[in-house]
mmCIF file of C-alpha atoms in Angstrom:
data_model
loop_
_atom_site.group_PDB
_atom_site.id
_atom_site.type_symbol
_atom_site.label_atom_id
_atom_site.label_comp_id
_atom_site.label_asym_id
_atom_site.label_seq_id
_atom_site.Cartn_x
_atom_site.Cartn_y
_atom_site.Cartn_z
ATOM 1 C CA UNK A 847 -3.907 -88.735 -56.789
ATOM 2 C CA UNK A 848 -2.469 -88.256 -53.174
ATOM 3 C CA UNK A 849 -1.463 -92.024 -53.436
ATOM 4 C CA UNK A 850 0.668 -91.497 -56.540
ATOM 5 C CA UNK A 851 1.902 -87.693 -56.186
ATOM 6 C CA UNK A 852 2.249 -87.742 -51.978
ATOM 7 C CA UNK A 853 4.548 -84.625 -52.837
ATOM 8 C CA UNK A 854 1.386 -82.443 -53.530
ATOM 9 C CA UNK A 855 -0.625 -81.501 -50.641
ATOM 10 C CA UNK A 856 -3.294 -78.848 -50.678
ATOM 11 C CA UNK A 857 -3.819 -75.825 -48.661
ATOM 12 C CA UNK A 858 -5.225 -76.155 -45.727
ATOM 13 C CA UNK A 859 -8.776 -74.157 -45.269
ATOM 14 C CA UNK A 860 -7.920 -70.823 -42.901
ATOM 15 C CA UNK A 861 -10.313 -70.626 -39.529
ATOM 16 C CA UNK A 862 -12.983 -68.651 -40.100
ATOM 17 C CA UNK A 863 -13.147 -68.034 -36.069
ATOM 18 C CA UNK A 864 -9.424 -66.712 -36.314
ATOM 19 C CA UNK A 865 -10.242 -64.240 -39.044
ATOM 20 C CA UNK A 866 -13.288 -62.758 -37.247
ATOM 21 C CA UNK A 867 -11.023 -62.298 -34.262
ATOM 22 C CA UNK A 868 -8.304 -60.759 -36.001
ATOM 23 C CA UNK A 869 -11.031 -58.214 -37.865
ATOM 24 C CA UNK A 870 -12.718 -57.702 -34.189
ATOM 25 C CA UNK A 871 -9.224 -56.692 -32.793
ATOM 26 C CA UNK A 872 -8.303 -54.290 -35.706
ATOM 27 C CA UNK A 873 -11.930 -53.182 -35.496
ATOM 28 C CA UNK A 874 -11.211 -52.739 -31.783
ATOM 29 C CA UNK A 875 -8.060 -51.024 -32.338
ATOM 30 C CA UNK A 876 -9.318 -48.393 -34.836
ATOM 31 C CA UNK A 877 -12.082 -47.366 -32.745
ATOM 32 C CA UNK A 878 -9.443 -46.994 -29.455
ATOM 33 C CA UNK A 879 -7.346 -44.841 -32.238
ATOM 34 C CA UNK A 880 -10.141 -42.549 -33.082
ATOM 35 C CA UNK A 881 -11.598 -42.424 -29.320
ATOM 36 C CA UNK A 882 -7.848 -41.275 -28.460
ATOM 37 C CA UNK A 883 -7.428 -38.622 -31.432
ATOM 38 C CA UNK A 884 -10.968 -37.109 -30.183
ATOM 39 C CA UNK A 885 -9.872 -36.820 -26.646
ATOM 40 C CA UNK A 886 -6.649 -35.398 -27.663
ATOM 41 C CA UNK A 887 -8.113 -33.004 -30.162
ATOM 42 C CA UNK A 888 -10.740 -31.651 -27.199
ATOM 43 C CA UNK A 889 -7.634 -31.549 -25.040
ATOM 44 C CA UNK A 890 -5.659 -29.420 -27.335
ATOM 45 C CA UNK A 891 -6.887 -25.938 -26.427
ATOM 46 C CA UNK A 892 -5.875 -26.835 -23.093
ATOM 47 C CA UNK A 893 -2.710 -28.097 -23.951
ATOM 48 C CA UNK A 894 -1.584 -25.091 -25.448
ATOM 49 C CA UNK A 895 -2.873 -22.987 -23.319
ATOM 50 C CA UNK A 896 -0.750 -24.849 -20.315
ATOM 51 C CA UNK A 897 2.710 -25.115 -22.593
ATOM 52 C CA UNK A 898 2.243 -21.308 -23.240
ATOM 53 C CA UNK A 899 1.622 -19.731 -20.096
ATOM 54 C CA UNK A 900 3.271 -22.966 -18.046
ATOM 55 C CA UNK A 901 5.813 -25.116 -19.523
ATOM 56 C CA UNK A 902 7.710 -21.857 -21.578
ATOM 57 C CA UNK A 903 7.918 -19.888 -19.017
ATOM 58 C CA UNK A 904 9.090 -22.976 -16.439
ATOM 59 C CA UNK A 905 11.480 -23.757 -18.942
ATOM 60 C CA UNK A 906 12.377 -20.463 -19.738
ATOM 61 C CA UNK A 907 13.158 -19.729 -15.701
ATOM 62 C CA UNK A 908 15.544 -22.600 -15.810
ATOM 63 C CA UNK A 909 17.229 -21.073 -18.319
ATOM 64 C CA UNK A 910 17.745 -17.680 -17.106
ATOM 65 C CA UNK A 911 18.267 -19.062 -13.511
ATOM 66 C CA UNK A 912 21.964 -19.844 -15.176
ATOM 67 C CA UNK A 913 22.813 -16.823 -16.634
ATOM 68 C CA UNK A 914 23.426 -12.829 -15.966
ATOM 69 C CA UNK A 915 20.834 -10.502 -17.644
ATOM 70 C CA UNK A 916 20.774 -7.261 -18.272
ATOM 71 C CA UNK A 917 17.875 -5.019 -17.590
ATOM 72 C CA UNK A 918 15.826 -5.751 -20.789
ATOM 73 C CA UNK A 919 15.843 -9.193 -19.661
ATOM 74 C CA UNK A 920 18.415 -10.200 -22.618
ATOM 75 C CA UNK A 921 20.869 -12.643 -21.619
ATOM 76 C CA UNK A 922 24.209 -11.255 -21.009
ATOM 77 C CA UNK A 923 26.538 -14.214 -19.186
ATOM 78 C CA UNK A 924 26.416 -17.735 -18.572
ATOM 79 C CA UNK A 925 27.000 -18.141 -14.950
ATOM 80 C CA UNK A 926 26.383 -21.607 -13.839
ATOM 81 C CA UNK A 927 24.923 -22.105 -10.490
ATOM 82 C CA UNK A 928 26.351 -18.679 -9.432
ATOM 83 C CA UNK A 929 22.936 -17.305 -8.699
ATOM 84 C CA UNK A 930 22.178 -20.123 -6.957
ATOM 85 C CA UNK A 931 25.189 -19.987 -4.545
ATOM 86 C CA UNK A 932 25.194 -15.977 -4.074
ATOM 87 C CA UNK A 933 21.218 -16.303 -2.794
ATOM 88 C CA UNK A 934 22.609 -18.970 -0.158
ATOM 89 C CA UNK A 935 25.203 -17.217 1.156
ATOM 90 C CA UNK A 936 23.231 -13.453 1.005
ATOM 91 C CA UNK A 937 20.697 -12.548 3.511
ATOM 92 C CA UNK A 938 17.936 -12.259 0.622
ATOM 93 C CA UNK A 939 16.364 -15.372 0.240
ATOM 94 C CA UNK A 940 16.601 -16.567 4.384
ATOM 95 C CA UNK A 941 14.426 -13.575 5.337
ATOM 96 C CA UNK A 942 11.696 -14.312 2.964
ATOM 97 C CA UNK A 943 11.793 -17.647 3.775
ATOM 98 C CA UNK A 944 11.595 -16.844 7.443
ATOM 99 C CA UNK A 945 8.967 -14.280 7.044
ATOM 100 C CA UNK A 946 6.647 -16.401 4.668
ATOM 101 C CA UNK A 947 7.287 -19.617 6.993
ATOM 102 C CA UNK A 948 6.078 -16.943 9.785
ATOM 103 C CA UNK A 949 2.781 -15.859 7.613
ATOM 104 C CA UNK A 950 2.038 -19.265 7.307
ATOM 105 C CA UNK A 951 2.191 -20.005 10.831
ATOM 106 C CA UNK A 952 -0.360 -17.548 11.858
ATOM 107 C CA UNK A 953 -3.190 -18.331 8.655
ATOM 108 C CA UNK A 954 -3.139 -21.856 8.121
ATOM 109 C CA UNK A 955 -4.056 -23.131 11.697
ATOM 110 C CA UNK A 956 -6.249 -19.922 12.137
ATOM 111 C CA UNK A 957 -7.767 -19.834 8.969
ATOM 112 C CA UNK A 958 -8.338 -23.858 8.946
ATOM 113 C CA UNK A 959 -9.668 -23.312 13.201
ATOM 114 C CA UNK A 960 -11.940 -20.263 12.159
ATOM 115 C CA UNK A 961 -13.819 -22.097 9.217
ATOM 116 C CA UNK A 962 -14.386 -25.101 11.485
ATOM 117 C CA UNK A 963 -16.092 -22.873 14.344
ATOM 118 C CA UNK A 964 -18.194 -21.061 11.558
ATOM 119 C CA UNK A 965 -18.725 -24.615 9.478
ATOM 120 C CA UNK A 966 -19.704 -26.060 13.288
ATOM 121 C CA UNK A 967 -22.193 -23.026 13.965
ATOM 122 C CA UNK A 968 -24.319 -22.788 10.869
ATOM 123 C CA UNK A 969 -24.283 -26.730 9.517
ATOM 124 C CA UNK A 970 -28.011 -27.274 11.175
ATOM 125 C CA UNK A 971 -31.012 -26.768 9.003
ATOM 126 C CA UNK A 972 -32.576 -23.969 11.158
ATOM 127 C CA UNK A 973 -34.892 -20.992 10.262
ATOM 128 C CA UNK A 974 -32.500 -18.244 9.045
ATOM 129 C CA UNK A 975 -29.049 -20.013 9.143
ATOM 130 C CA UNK A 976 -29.341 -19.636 4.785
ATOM 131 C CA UNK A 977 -28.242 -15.645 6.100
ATOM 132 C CA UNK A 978 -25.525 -16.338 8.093
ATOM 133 C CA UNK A 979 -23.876 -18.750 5.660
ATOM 134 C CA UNK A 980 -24.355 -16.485 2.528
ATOM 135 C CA UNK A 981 -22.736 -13.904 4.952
ATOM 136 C CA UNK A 982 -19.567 -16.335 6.264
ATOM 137 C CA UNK A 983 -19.305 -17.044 2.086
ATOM 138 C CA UNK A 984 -18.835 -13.006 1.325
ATOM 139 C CA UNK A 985 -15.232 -12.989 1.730
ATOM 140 C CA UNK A 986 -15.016 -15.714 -1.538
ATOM 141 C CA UNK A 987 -16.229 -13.104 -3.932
ATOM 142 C CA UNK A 988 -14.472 -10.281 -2.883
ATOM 143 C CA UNK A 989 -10.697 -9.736 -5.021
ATOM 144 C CA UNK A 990 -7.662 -9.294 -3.744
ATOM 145 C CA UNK A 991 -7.623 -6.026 -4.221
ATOM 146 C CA UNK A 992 -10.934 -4.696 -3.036
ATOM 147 C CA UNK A 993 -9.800 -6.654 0.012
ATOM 148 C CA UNK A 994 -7.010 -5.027 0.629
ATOM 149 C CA UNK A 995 -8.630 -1.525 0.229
ATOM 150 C CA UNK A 996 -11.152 -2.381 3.210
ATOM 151 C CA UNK A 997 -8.495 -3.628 5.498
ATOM 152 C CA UNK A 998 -6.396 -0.354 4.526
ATOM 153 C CA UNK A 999 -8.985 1.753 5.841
ATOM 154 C CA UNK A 1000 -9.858 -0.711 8.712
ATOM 155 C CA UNK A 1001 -5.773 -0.155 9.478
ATOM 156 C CA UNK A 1002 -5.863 3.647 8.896
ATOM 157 C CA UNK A 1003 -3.781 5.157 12.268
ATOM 158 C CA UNK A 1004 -5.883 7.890 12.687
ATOM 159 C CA UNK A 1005 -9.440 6.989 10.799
ATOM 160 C CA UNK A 1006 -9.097 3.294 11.156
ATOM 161 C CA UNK A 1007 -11.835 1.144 12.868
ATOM 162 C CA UNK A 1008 -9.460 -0.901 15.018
ATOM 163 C CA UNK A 1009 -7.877 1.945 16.736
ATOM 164 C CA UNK A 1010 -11.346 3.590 17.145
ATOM 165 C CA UNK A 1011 -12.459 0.851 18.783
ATOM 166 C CA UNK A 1012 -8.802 0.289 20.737
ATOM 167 C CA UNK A 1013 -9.098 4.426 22.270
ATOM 168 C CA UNK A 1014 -13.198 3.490 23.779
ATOM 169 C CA UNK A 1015 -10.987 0.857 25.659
ATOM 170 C CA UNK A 1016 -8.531 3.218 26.911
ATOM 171 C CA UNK A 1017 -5.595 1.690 24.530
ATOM 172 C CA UNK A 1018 -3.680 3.450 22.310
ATOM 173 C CA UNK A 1019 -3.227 3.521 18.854
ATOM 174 C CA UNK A 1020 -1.312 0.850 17.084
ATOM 175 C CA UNK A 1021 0.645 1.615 14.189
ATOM 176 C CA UNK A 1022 -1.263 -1.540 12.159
ATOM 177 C CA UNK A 1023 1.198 -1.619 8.606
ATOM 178 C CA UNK A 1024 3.955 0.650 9.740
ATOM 179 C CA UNK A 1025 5.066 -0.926 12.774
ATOM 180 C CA UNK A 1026 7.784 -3.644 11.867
ATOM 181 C CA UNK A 1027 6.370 -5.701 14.695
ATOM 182 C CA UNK A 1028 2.382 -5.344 13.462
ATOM 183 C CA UNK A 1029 3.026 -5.218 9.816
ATOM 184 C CA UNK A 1030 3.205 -8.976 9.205
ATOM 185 C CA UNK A 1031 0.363 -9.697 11.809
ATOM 186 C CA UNK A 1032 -1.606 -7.179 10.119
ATOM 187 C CA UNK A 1033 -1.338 -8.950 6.803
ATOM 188 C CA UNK A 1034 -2.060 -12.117 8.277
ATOM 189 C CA UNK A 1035 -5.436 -11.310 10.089
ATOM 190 C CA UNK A 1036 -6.498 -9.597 6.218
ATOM 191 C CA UNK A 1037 -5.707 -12.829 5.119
ATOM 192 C CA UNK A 1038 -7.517 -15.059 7.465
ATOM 193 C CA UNK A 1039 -10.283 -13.566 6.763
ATOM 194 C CA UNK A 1040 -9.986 -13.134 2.866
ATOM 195 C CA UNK A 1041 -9.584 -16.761 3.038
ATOM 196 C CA UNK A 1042 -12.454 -17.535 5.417
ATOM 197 C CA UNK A 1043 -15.005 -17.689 3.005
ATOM 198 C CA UNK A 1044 -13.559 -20.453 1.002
ATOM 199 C CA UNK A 1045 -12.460 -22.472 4.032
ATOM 200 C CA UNK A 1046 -15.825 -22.200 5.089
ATOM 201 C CA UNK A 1047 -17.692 -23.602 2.367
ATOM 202 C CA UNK A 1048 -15.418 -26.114 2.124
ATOM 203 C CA UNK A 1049 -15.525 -27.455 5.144
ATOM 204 C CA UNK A 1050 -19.528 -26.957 5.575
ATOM 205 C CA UNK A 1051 -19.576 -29.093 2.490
ATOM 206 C CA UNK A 1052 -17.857 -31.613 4.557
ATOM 207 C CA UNK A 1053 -20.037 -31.287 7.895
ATOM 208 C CA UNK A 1054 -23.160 -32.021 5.714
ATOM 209 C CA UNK A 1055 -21.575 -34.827 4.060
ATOM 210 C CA UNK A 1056 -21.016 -36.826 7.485
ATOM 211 C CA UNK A 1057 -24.145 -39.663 7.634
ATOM 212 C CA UNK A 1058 -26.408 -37.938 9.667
ATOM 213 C CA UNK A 1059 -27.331 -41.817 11.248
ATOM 214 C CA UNK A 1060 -24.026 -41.692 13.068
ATOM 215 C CA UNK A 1061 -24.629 -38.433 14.393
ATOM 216 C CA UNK A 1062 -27.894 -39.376 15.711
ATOM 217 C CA UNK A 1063 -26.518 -42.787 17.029
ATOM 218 C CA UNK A 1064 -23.818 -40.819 18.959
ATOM 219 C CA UNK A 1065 -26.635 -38.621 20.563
ATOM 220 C CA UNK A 1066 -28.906 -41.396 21.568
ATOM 221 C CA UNK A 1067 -25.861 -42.991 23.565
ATOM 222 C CA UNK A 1068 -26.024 -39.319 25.362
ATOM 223 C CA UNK A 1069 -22.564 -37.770 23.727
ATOM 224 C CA UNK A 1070 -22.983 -34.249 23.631
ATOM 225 C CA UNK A 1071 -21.934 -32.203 20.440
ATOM 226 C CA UNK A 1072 -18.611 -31.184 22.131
ATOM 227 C CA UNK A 1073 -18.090 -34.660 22.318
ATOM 228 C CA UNK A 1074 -19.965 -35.980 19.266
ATOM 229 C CA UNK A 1075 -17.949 -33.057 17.234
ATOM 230 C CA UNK A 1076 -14.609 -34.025 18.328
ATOM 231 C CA UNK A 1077 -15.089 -38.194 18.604
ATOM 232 C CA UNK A 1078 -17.029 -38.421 15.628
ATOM 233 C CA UNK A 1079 -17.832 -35.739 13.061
ATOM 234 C CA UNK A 1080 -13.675 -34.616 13.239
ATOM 235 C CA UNK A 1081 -12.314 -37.810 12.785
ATOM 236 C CA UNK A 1082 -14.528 -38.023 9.677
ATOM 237 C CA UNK A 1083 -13.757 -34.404 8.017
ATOM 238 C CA UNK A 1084 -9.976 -35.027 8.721
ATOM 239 C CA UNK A 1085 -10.063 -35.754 4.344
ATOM 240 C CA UNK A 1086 -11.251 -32.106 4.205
ATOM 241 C CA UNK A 1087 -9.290 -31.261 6.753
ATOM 242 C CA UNK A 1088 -6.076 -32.616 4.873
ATOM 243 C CA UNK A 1089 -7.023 -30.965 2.066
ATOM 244 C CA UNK A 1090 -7.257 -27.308 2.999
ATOM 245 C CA UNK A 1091 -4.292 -27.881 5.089
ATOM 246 C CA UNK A 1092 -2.139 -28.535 1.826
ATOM 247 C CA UNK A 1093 -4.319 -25.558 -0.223
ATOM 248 C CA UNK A 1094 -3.675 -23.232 2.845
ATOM 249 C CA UNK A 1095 0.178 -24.314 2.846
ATOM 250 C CA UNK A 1096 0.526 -23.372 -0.890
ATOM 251 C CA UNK A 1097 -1.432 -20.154 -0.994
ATOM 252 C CA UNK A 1098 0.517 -18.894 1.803
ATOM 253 C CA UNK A 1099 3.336 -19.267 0.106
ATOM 254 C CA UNK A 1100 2.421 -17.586 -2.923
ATOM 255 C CA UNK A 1101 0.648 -14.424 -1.559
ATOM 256 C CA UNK A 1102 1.671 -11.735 -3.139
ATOM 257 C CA UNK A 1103 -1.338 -9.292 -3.403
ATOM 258 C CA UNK A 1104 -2.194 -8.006 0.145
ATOM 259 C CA UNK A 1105 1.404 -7.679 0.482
ATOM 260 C CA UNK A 1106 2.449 -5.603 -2.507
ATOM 261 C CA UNK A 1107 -0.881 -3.414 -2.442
ATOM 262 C CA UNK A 1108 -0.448 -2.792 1.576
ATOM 263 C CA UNK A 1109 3.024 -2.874 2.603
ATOM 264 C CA UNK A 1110 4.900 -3.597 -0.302
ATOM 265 C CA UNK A 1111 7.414 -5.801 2.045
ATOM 266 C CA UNK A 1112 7.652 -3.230 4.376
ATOM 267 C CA UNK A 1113 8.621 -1.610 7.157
ATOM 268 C CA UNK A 1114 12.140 -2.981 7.199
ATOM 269 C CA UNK A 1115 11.405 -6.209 5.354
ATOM 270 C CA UNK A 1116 8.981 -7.443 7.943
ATOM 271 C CA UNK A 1117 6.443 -8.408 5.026
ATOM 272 C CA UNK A 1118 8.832 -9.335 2.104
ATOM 273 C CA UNK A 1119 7.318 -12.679 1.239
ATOM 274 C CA UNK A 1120 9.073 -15.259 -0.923
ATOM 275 C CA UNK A 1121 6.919 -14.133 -3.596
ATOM 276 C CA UNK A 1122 7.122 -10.842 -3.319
ATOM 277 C CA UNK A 1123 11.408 -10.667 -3.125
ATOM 278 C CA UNK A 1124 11.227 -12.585 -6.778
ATOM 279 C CA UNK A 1125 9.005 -9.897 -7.999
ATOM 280 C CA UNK A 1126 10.908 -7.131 -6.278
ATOM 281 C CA UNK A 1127 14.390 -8.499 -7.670
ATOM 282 C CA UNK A 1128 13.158 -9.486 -11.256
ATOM 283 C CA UNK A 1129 10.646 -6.237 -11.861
ATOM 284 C CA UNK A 1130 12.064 -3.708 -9.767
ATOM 285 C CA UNK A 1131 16.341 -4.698 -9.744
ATOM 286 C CA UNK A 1132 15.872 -6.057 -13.338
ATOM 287 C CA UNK A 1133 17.985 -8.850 -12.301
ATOM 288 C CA UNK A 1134 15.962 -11.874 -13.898
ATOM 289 C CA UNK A 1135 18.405 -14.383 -13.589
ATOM 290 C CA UNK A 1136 18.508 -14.254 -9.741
ATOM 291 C CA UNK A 1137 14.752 -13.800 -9.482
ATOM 292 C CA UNK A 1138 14.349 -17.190 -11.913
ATOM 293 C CA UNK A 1139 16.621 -18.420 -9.510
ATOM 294 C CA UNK A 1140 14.489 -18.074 -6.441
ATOM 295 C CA UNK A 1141 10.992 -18.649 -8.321
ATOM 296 C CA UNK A 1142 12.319 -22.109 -9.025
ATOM 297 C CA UNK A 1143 13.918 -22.277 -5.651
ATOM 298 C CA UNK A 1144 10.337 -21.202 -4.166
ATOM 299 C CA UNK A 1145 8.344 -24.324 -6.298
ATOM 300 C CA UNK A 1146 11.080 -26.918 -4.944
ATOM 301 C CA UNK A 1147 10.152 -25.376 -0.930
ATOM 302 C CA UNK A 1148 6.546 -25.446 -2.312
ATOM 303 C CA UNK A 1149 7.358 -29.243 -3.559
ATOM 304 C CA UNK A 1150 9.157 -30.423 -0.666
ATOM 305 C CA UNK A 1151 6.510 -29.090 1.699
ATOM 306 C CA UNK A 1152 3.648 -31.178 -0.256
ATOM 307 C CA UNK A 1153 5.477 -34.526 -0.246
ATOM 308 C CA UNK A 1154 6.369 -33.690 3.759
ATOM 309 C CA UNK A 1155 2.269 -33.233 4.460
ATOM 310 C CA UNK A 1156 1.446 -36.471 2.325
ATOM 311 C CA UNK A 1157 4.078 -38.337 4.007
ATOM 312 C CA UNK A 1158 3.189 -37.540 7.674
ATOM 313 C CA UNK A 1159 -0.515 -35.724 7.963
ATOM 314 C CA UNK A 1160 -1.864 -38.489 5.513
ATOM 315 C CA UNK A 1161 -1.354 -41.005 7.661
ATOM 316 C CA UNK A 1162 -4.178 -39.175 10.144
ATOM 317 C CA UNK A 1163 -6.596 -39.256 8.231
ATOM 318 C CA UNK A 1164 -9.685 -41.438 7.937
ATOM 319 C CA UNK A 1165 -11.136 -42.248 5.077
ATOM 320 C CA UNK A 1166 -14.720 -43.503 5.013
#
């Protein structure tokens, strides 16, 4: 038949391999389809959750960061980058920055410094050290404001611990949140130690994590634990290290508890925080454009900071 009709040719068979590939792959790509709507629909609570209370009201700050509102918060003026441009040129926004940058000066390094020492003094497994860690830990559960009510009364001029203790050394009292040149260092030493009981675990985490083979190498060779501490254990907890360094940074930054519930910003300014100027011109001026102005001015500092400590303290640190 072929010889006589060559016109007619007949189908040719189809691969069976090919078709079980091509039903493995859509098999394959339904079950990645399902796998993805399941970890999308577990996601979801937390997905609204964030674009509620994170994205709308980001998005919302941009918006009123450009305009003029009135004191119900309704927009009354479109004003470009006004709000911008008057917090350059006022003296609003450059004394919070100075006093935050100054509040994070004195409790990062001394907050970071004082968890090491207590991390350093309580890492070995001896009889009783379970008390002084669950003791170092305290300050962790303790709030923000119950913190601040202790270190009010610590503070007190007359009834105050610190000048009790200041008059059986013949000194006299200090002035601890009034004074415009103790205010901020008042605040800061609250804060230190509010923060110490995180830092510490943290970092105690770390100690115990170093190989204890290396340590015991080190001691063998006769290296002290000065030395052994600083050559070898540091060098290896720089990743922790790093770490609270960049936490530290960014809660110092936002604080806005201690101040508000101790000094609000006061005496003279000498404790207005960035944080604590956007809540004082947005809640207390009503003026929520300029206060969405410096909230998103505060999360590009905040921003700029991060990439600056990635970029250079990174580049210290040694990863096992």
């Amino acid at each position: 038949m072929d010889a006589q009709h060559p016109e007619l040719k007949l189908p040719a068979a189809p691969a069976v391999g090919q078709e079980t590939q091509t039903a493995h792959k859509d098999k394959l790509r339904a079950r990645r389809w399902k796998e993805g709507a399941l970890g999308y629909l577990f996601l979801a609570p937390c997905l609204v959750l964030f674009a509620i209370f994170l994205f709308y009201p980001l998005v919302k700050s941009v918006y009123l960061s450009f305009h003029l509102t009135d004191p119900r918060g309704e927009v009354a003026a479109f004003v470009g980058l006004d709000n911008y441009i008057n917090l350059a040129g006022s003296g609003l926004m450059w004394n919070s920055l100075k006093v935050t940058l100054l509040f994070a000066l004195y409790t990062v390094p001394a907050g970071i410094v004082l968890g090491l020492i207590m991390a350093g003094l309580t890492h070995a497994k001896l009889k009783g050290m379970k008390i002084f860690q669950f003791i170092f830990s305290v300050p962790l559960a303790l709030s923000v404001s119950t913190a601040s009510v202790i270190w009010v009364m610590l503070f007190h001029p007359s009834m105050g611990m610190f000048n009790y203790l200041l008059s059986k050394l013949g000194a006299g009292p200090i002035q601890w949140l009034t004074d415009p040149s103790w205010a901020l260092i008042s605040i800061s030493l609250m804060t230190v130690w509010m923060q110490s009981g995180f830092n510490y675990i943290v970092l105690l985490s770390g100690i115990q994590g170093v190989p204890e083979d290396i340590v015991e190498s080190a001691k063998i060779d006769g290296a002290g634990p000065i030395r052994t501490f600083v050559q070898i254990v540091f060098p290896l907890l720089t990743p922790t290290v790093f770490f609270l360094s960049v936490v530290s940074i960014i809660h110092a930054f936002q604080s806005f508890g201690q101040i508000h519930l101790m000094t609000k910003g006061g005496p003279a300014g000498s404790t207005e925080v960035f944080v604590y100027s956007i809540y004082k011109e947005a809640f207390i001026n009503y003026q929520f454009g300029t206060g969405s102005a410096l909230a998103l001015t505060l999360f590009a500092i905040i921003m700029i900071l991060t990439f600056i400590q990635f970029a250079v303290l990174e580049k210290k640190v040694h990863y096992q």
